[in-house]
CSV table of C-alpha atoms and ligand atoms in Angstrom, one decimal:
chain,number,residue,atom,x,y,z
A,625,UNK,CA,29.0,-34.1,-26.3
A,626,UNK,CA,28.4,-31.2,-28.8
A,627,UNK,CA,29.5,-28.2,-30.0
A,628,UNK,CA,28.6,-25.3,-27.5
A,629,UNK,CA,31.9,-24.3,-25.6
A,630,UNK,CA,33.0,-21.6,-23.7
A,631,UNK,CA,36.1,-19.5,-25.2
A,632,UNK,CA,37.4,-16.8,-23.0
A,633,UNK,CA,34.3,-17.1,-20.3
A,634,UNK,CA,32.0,-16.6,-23.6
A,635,UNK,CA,29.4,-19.5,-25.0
A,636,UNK,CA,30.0,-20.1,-28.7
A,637,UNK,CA,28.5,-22.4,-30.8
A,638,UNK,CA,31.6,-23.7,-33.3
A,639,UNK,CA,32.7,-20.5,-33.7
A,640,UNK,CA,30.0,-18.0,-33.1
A,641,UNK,CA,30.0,-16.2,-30.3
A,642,UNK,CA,26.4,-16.6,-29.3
A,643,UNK,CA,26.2,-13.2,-27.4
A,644,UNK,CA,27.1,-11.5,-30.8
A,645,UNK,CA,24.4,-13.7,-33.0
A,646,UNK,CA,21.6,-12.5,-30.2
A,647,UNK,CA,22.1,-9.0,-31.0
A,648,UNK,CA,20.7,-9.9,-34.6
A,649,UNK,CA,17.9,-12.2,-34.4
A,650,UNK,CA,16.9,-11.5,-30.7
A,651,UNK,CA,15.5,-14.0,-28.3
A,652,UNK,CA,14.5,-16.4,-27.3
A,653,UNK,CA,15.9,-18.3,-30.3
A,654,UNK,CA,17.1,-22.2,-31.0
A,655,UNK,CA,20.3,-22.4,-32.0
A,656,UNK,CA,21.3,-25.5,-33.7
A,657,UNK,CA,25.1,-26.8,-34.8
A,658,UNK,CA,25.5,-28.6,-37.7
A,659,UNK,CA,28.3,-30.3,-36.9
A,660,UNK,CA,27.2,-31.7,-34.4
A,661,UNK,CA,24.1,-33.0,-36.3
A,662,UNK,CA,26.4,-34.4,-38.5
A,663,UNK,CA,28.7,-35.9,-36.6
A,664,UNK,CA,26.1,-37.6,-33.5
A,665,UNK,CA,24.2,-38.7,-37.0
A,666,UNK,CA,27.5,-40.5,-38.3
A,667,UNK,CA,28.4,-41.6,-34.6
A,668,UNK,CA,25.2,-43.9,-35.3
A,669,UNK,CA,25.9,-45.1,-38.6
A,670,UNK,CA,29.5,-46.1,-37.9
A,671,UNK,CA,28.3,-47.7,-34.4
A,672,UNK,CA,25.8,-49.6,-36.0
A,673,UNK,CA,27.6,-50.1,-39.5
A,674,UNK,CA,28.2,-54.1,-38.9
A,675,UNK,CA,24.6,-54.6,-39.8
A,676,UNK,CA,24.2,-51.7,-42.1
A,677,UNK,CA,21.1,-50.3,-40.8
A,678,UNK,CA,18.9,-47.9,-42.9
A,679,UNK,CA,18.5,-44.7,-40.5
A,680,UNK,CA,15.5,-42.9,-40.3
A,681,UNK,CA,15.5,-39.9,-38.0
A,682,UNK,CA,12.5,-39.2,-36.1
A,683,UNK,CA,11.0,-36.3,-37.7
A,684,UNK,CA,9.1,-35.3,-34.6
A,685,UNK,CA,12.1,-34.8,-32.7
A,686,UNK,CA,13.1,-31.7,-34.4
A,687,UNK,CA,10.9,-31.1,-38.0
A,688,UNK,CA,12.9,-28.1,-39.5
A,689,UNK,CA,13.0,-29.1,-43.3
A,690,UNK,CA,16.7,-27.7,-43.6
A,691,UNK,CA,17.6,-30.0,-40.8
A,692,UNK,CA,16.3,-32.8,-42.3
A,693,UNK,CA,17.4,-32.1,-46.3
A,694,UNK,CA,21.1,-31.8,-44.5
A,695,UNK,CA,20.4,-35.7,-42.5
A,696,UNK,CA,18.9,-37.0,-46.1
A,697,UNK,CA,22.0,-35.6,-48.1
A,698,UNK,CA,24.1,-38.0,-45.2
A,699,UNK,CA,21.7,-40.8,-46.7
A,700,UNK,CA,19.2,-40.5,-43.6
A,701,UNK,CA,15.5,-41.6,-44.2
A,702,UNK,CA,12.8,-40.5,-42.1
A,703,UNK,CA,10.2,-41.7,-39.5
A,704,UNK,CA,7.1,-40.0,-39.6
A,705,UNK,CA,3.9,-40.3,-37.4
A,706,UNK,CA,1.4,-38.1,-39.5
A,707,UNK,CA,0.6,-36.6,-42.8
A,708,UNK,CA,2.4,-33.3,-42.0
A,709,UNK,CA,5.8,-34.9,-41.0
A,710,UNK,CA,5.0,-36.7,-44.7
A,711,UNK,CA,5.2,-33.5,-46.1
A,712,UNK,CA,7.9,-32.3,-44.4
A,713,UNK,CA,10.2,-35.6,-45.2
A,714,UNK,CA,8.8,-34.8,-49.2
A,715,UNK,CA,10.0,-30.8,-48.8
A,716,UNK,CA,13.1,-32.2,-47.1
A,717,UNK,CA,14.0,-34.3,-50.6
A,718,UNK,CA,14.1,-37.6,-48.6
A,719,UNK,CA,14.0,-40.6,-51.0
A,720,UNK,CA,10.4,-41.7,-50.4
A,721,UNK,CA,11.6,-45.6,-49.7
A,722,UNK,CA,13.3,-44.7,-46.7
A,723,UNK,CA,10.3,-43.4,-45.0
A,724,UNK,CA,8.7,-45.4,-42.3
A,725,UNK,CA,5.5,-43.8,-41.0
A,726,UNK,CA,4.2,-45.2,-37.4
A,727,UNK,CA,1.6,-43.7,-35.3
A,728,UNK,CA,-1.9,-44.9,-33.7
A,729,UNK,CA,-4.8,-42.7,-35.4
A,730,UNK,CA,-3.4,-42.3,-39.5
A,731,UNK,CA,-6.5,-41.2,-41.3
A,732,UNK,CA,-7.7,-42.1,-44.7
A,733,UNK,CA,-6.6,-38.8,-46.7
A,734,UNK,CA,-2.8,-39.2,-44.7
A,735,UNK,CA,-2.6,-43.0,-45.5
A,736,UNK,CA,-3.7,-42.0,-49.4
A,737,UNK,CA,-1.0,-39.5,-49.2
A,738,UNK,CA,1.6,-42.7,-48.3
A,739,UNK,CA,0.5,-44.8,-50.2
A,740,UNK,CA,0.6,-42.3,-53.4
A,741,UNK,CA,4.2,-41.2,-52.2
A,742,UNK,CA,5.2,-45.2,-52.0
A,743,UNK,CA,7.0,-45.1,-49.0
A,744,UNK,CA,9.0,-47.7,-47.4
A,745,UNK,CA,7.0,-49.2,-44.7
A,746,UNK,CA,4.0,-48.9,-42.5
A,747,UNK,CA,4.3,-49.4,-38.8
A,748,UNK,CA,0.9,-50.9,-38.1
A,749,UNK,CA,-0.4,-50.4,-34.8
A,750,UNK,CA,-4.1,-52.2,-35.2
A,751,UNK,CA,-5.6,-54.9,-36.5
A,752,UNK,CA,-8.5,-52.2,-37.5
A,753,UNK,CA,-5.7,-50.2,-39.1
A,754,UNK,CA,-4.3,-52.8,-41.0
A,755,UNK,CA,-7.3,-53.8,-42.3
A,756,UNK,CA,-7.9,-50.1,-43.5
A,757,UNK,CA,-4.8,-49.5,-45.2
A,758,UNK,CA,-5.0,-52.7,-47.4
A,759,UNK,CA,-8.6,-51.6,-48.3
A,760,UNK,CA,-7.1,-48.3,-49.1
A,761,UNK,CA,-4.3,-50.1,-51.3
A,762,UNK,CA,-6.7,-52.2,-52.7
A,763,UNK,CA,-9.3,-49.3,-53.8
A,764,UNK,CA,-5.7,-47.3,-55.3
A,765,UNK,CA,-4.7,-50.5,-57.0
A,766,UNK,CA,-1.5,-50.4,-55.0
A,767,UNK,CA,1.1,-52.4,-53.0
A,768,UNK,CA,2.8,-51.6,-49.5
A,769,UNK,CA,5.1,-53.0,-47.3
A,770,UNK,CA,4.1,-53.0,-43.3
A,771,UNK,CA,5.8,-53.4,-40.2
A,772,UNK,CA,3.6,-55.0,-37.3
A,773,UNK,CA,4.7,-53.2,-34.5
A,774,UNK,CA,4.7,-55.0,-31.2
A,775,UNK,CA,5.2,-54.2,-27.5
A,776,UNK,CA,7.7,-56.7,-26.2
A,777,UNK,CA,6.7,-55.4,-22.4
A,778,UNK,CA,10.1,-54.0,-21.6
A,779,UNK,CA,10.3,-50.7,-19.9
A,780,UNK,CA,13.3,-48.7,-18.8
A,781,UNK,CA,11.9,-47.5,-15.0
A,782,UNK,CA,13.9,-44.4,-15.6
A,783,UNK,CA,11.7,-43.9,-18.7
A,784,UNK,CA,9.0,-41.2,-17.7
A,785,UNK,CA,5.5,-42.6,-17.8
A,786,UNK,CA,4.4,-40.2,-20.1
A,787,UNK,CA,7.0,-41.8,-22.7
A,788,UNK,CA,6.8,-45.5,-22.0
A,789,UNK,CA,5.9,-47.5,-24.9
A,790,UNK,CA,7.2,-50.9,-24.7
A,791,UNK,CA,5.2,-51.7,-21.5
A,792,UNK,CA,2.3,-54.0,-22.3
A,793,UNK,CA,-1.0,-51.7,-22.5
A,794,UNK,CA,0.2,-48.9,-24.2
A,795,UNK,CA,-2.1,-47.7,-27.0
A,796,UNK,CA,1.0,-48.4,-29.0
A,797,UNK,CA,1.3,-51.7,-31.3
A,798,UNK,CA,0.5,-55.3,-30.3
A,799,UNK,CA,1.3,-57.3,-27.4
A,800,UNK,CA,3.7,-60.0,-28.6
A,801,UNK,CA,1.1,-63.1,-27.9
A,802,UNK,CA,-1.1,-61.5,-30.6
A,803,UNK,CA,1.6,-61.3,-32.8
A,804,UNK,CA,1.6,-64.6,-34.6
A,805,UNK,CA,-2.4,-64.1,-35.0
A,806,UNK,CA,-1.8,-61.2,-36.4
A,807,UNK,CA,0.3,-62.9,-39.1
A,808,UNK,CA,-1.7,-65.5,-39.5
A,809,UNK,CA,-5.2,-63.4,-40.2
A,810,UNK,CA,-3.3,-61.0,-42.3
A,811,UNK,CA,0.1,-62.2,-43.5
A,812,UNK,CA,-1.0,-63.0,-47.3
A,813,UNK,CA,-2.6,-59.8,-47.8
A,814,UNK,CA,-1.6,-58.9,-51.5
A,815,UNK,CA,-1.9,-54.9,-51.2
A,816,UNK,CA,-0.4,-54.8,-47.7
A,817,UNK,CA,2.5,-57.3,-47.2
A,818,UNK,CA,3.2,-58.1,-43.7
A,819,UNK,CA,7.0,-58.5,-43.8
A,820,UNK,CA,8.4,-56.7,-41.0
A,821,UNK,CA,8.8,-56.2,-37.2
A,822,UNK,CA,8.9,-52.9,-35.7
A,823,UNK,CA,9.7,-52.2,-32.2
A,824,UNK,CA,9.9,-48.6,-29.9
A,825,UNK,CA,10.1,-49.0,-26.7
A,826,UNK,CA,9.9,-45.4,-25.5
A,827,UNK,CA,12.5,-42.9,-24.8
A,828,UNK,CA,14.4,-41.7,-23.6
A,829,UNK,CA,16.1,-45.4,-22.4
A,830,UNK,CA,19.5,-44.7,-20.4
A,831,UNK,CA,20.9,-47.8,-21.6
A,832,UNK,CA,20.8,-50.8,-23.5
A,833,UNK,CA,19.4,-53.4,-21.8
A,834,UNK,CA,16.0,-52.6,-22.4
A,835,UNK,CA,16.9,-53.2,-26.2
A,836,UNK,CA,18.5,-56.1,-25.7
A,837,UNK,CA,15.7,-57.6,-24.0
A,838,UNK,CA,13.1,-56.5,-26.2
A,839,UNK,CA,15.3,-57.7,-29.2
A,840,UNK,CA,15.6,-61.0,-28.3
A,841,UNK,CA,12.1,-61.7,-28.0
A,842,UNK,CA,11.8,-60.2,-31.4
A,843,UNK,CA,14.2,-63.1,-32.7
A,844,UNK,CA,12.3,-65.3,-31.3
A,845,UNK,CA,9.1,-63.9,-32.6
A,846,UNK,CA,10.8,-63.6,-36.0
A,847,UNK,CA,12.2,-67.3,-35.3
A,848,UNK,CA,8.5,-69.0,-34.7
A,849,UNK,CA,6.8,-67.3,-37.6
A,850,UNK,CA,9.9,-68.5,-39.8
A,851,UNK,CA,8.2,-72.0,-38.7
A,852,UNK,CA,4.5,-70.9,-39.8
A,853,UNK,CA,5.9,-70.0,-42.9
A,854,UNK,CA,6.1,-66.1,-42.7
A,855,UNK,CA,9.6,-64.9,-43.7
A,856,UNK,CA,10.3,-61.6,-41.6
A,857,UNK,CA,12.7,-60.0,-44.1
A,858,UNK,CA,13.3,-56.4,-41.9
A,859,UNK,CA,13.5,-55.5,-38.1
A,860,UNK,CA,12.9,-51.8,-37.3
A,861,UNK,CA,14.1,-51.6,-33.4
A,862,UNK,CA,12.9,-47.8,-33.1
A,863,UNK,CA,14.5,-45.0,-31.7
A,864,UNK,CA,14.7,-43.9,-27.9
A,865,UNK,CA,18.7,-43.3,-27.4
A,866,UNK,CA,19.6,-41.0,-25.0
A,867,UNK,CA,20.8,-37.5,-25.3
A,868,UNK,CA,23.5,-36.1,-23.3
A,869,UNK,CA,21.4,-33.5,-21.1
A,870,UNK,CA,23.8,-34.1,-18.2
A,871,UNK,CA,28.1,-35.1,-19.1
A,872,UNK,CA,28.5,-38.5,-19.2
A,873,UNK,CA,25.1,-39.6,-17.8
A,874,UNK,CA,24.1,-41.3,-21.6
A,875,UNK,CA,25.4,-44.3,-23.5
A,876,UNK,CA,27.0,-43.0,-26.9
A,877,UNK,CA,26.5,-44.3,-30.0
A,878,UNK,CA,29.2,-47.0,-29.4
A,879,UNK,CA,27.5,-47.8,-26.0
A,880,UNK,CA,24.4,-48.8,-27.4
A,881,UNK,CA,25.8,-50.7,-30.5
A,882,UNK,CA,28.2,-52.8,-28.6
A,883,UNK,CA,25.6,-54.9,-27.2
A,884,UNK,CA,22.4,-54.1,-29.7
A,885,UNK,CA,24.3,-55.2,-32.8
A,886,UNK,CA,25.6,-59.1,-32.0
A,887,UNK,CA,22.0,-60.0,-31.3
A,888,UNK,CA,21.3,-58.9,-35.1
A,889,UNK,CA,24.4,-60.2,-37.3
A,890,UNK,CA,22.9,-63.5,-38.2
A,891,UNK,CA,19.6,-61.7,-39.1
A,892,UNK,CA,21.9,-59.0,-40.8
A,893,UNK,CA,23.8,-62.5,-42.6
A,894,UNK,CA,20.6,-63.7,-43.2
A,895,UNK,CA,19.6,-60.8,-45.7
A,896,UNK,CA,17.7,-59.0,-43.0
A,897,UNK,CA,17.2,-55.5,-43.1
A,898,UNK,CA,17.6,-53.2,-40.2
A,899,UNK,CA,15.9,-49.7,-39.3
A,900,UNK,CA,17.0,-47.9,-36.3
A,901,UNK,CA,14.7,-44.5,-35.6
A,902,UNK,CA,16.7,-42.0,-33.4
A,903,UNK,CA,15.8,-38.7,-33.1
A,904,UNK,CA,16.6,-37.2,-29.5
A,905,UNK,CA,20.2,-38.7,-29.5
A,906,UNK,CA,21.4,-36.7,-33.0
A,907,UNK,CA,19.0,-33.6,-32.0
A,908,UNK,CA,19.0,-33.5,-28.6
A,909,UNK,CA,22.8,-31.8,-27.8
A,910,UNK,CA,22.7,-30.2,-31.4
A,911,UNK,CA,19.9,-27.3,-30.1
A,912,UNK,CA,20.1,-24.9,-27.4
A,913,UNK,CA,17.1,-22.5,-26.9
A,914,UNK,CA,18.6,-19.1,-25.8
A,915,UNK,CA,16.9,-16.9,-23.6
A,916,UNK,CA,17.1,-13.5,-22.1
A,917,UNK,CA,16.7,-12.1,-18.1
A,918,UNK,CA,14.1,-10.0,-18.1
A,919,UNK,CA,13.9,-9.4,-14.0
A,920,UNK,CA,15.3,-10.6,-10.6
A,921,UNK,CA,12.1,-11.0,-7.7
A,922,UNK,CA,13.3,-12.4,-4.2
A,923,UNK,CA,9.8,-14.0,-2.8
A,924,UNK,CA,10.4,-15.5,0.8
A,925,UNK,CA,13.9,-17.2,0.6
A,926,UNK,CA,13.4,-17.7,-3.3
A,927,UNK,CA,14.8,-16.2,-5.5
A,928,UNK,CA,13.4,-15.9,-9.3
A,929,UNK,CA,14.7,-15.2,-12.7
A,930,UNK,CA,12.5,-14.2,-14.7
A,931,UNK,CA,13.4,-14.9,-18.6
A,932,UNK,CA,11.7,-14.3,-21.9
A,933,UNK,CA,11.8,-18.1,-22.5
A,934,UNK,CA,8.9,-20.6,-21.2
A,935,UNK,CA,6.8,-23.6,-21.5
A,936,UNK,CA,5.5,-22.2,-25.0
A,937,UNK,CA,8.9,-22.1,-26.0
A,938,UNK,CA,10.3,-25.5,-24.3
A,939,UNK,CA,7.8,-27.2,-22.2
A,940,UNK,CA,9.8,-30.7,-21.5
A,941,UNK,CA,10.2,-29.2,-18.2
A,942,UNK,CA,6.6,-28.6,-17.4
A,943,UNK,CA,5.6,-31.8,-18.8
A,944,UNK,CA,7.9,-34.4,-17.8
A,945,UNK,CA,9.8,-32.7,-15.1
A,946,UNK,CA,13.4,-32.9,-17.4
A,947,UNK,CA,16.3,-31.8,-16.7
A,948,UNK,CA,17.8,-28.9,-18.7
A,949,UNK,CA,21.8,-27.9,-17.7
A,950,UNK,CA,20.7,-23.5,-18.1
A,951,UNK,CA,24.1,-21.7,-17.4
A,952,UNK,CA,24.6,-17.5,-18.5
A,953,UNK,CA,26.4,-17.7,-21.7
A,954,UNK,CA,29.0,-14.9,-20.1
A,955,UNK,CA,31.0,-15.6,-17.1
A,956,UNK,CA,34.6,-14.7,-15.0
A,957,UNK,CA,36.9,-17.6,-15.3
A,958,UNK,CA,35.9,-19.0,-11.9
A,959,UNK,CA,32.6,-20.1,-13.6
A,960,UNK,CA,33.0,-21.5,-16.9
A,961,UNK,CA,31.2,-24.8,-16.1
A,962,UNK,CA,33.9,-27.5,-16.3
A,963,UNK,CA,30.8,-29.9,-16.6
A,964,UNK,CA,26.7,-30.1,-17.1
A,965,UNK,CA,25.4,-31.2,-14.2
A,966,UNK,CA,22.4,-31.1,-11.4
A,967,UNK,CA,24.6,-30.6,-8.8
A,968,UNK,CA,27.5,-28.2,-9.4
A,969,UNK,CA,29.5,-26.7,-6.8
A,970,UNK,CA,31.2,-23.7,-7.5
A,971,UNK,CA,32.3,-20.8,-4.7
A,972,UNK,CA,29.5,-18.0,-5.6
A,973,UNK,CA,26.6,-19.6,-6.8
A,974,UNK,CA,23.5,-19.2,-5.7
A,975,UNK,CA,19.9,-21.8,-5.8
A,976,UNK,CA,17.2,-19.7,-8.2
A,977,UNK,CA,14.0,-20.9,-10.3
A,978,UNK,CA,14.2,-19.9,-13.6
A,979,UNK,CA,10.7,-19.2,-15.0
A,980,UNK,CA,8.9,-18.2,-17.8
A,981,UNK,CA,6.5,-15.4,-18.9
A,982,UNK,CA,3.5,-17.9,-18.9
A,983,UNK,CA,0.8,-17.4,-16.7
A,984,UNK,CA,0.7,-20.7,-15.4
A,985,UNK,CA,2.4,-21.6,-12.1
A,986,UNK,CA,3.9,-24.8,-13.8
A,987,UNK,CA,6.0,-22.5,-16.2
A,988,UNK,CA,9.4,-23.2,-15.1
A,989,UNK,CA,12.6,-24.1,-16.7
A,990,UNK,CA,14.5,-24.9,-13.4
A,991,UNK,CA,13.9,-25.0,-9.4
A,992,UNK,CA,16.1,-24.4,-7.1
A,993,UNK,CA,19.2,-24.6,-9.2
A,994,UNK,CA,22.5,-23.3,-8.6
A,995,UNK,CA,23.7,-20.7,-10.7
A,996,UNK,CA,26.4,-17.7,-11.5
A,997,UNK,CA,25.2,-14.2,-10.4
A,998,UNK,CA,22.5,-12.8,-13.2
A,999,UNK,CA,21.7,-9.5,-13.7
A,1000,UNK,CA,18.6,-8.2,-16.0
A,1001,UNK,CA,19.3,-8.0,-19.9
A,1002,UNK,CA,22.0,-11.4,-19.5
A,1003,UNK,CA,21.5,-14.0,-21.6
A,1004,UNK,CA,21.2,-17.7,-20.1
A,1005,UNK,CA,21.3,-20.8,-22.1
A,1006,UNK,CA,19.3,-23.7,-22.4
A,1007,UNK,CA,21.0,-26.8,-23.6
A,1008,UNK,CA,20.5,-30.1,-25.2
A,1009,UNK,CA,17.0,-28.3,-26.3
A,1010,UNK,CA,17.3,-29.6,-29.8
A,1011,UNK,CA,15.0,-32.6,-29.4
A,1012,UNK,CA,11.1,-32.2,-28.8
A,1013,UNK,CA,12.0,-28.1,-28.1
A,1014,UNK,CA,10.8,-26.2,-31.2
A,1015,UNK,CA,8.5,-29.1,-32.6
A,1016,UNK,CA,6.3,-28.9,-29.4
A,1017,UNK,CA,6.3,-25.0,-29.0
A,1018,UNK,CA,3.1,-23.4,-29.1
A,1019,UNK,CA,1.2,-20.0,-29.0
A,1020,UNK,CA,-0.1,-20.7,-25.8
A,1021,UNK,CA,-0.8,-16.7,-24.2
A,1022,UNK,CA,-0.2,-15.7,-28.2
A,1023,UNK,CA,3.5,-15.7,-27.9
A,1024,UNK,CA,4.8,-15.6,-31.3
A,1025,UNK,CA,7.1,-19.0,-32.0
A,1026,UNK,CA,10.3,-18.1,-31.8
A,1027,UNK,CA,13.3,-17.7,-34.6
A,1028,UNK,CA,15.5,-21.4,-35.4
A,1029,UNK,CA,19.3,-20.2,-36.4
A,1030,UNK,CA,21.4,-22.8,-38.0
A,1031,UNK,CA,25.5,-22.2,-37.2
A,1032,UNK,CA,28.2,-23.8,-39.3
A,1033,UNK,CA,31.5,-23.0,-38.5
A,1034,UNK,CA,31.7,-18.8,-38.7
A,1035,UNK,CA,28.2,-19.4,-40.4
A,1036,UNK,CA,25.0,-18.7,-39.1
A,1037,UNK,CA,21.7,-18.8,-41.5
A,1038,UNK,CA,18.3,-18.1,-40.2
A,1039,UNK,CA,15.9,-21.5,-41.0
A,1040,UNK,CA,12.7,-20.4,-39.3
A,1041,UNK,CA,12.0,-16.8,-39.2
A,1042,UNK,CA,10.6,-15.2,-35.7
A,1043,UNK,CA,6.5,-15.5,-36.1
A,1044,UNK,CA,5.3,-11.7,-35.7
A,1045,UNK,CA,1.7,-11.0,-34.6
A,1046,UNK,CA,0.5,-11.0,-38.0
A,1047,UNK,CA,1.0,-14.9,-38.2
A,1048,UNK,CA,-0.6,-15.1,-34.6
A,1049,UNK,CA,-3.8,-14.0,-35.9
A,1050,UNK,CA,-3.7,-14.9,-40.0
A,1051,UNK,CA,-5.7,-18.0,-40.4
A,1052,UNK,CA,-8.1,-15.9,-38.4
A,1053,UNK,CA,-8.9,-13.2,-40.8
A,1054,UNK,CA,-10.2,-15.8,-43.5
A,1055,UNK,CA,-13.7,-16.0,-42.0
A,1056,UNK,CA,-16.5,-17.4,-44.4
A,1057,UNK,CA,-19.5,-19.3,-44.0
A,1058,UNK,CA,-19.8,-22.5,-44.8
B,2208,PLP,C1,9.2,-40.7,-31.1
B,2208,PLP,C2,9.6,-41.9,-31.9
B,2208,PLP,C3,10.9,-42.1,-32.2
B,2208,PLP,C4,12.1,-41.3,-31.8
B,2208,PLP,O1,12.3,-41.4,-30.5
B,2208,PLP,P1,13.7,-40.6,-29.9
B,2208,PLP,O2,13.6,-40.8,-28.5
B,2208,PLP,O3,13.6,-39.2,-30.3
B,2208,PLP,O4,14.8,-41.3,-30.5
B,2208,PLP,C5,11.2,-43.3,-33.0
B,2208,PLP,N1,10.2,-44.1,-33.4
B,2208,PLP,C6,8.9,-43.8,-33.1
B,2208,PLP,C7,7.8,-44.8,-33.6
B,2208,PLP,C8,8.5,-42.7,-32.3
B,2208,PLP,O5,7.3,-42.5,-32.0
């Protein structure tokens, strides 16, 4: 699962004790483990290794350009959905032909940027884009390589609708009938050669079948252009794996791979490339966000904890209702949790909402979740934070971001410093007229 065990009734990440780390950077602070980076990033490649698929993490997932220098060095590429995670992938040393850059709304100056960079491919989501980015190519006296993505109308109904995007209607990619249309108007484009497929069905996706589904109808997408005389040479199947926010409730590596890869050996034997696009399943159980208790309130029957940790900070569970296992990271014997869970049952623990400092009343981490007595000044953590935690945090009530600690082995390096006030107001002293 990961790398944040109890020794002793105390949390550790590999082997720092996390209640010692907070006393020197503070909260609320991410905390990531390289190992497990590493080894949920290897899980992948040797799952998938029969078809030797090129993997490029999703940059959005979790940005942090030590993070991704440490994936490229493992021979990761990069998918990117703007000119800033560009940037990020070029500060990260990623080799430039392993980027694949996808997204609805890439502007002229960011699609420059790409082309100038030469990455790998772009994941076209428009005819009106395509169009665009072969002018562009054209004007820079340039080639690229594109993927057309298309929406094979598979969604995983435990999907959240606000991350569906395989179901037809999306404002993602191309419904499959338009496909070989789309092939046909723009497939001998000189500056931007139409030679691959991409697919991303949404995420997170709790277990294969929705790839499988959507896979086959690629191949026999792929299969009837073959017959119009277009030769797909590369199949990018996205990203979407699960992370483990509860034990046991997400396929592994292995899980996924055991039924994704015999649908693609013969396009693998064929000379076909394959791109796989994870992010949540290598971030995801590699970050926890710690936090602090700042008070106790009993309103009515409920009872609150208060932390220093909320929706500007992690706001999955304001936006899409997730789960997060939050457990004190110091506890008697009796409650080291033996398990991550919704439900545990334990003698002495008690239902709370954990909330946020936000003034909003949708700034909560938890409802009515059973937990170990907490006292003020204890520190809770927040697991399986690692994907889409620090990459969507915000200033929202000008809370400074907070602090991103790396840990490997006895290790621990500061990658992101805490944001002070200064920074909150900065690009604000600049003023000019214009
Ligand atoms: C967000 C995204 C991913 C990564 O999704 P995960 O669920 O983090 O694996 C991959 N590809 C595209 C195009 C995306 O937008």
């Amino acid at each position: 699962m990961d790398d944040f065990v109890y020794q002793d009734g105390q949390l550790h990440c590999e082997q720092v004790n996390l209640d010692d780390l907070v006393a020197r950077v503070g909260t609320p602070v991410y905390v990531y483990s390289q190992r497990t980076f590493q080894q949920h990033y290897d899980r992948m490649a040797e799952a998938f290794a029969p078809i030797d698929p090129l993997i490029c993490f999703s940059i959005k997932s979790c940005g942090n350009i030590q993070i991704c220098k440490m994936l490229a060095d493992r021979g990761a590429g990069m998918d990117v959905v703007s000119g800033g995670e560009l940037y990020r992938a070029q500060k990260s040393s990623v080799a430039m032909n392993k980027v694949v850059y996808a997204g609805v709304g890439k502007t002229d100056v960011e699609i420059r940027d790409a082309l100038a960079a030469k990455i790998g491919y772009f994941n076209i989501e428009s005819e009106a884009e395509f169009e665009n980015i072969a002018t562009i190519a054209k004007q820079m006296g340039t080639t690229a390589q594109a993927a057309l993505r298309v929406n094979p109308d598979v969604a995983d109904p435990k999907t959240h609708a606000k991350t569906t995007t395989g179901a037809k209607e999306t404002k993602f990619g191309v419904d499959l009938e338009r496909a070989i249309r789309f092939f046909e108007t723009y497939g001998h484009n000189q500056h931007l050669q139409l030679t691959a497929i991409h697919l991303h069905i949404g995420s997170p996706i709790y277990s294969a079948e929705p790839y499988v589904r959507a896979i086959k109808k690629a191949m026999i997408l792929i299969e009837d252009l073959r017959q119009k005389g277009f030769h797909v040479t590369a199949l990018d199947i996205g990203g979407g794996y699960a992370a483990d926010y509860e034990k046991g409730r997400s396929p592994s590596a292995a899980g996924y791979a055991k039924d994704i890869v015999p649908l693609l050996k013969g396009f693998h034997r064929d000379g076909g490339k394959i791109i796989l696009e994870p992010g949540r399943s290598i971030a995801g159980n590699a970050g926890v966000l710690l936090t602090r208790v700042l008070y106790l309130k009993f309103g009515g029957k409920k009872k609150f904890v208060i932390v220093d940790a909320g929706m500007s900070n992690l706001i999955r569970v304001a936006m899409y209702d997730s789960f997060h296992f939050i457990w004190p990271t110091n506890v008697v014997p009796a409650h080291v949790p033996t398990n991550r869970s919704q439900h545990m049952a334990m003698d002495g623990l008690e239902p709370c909402d954990v909330v946020g400092p936000i003034c909003e009343t949708g700034d909560l981490l938890a409802k009515q979740r059973p937990l170990p007595p907490v006292a003020r000044d204890d520190l809770l953590c927040i697991f399986t934070a690692g994907a889409y935690g620090m990459v969507m945090a915000s200033n929202y009530n000008a809370m400074p971001r907070p602090a991103e600690v790396m840990i490997s082995g006895h290790h621990a390096t500061i990658v992101r410093r805490r944001e002070t006030y200064e920074d909150l107001v900065s690009t604000e002293l600049e003023v000019q007229p214009i």
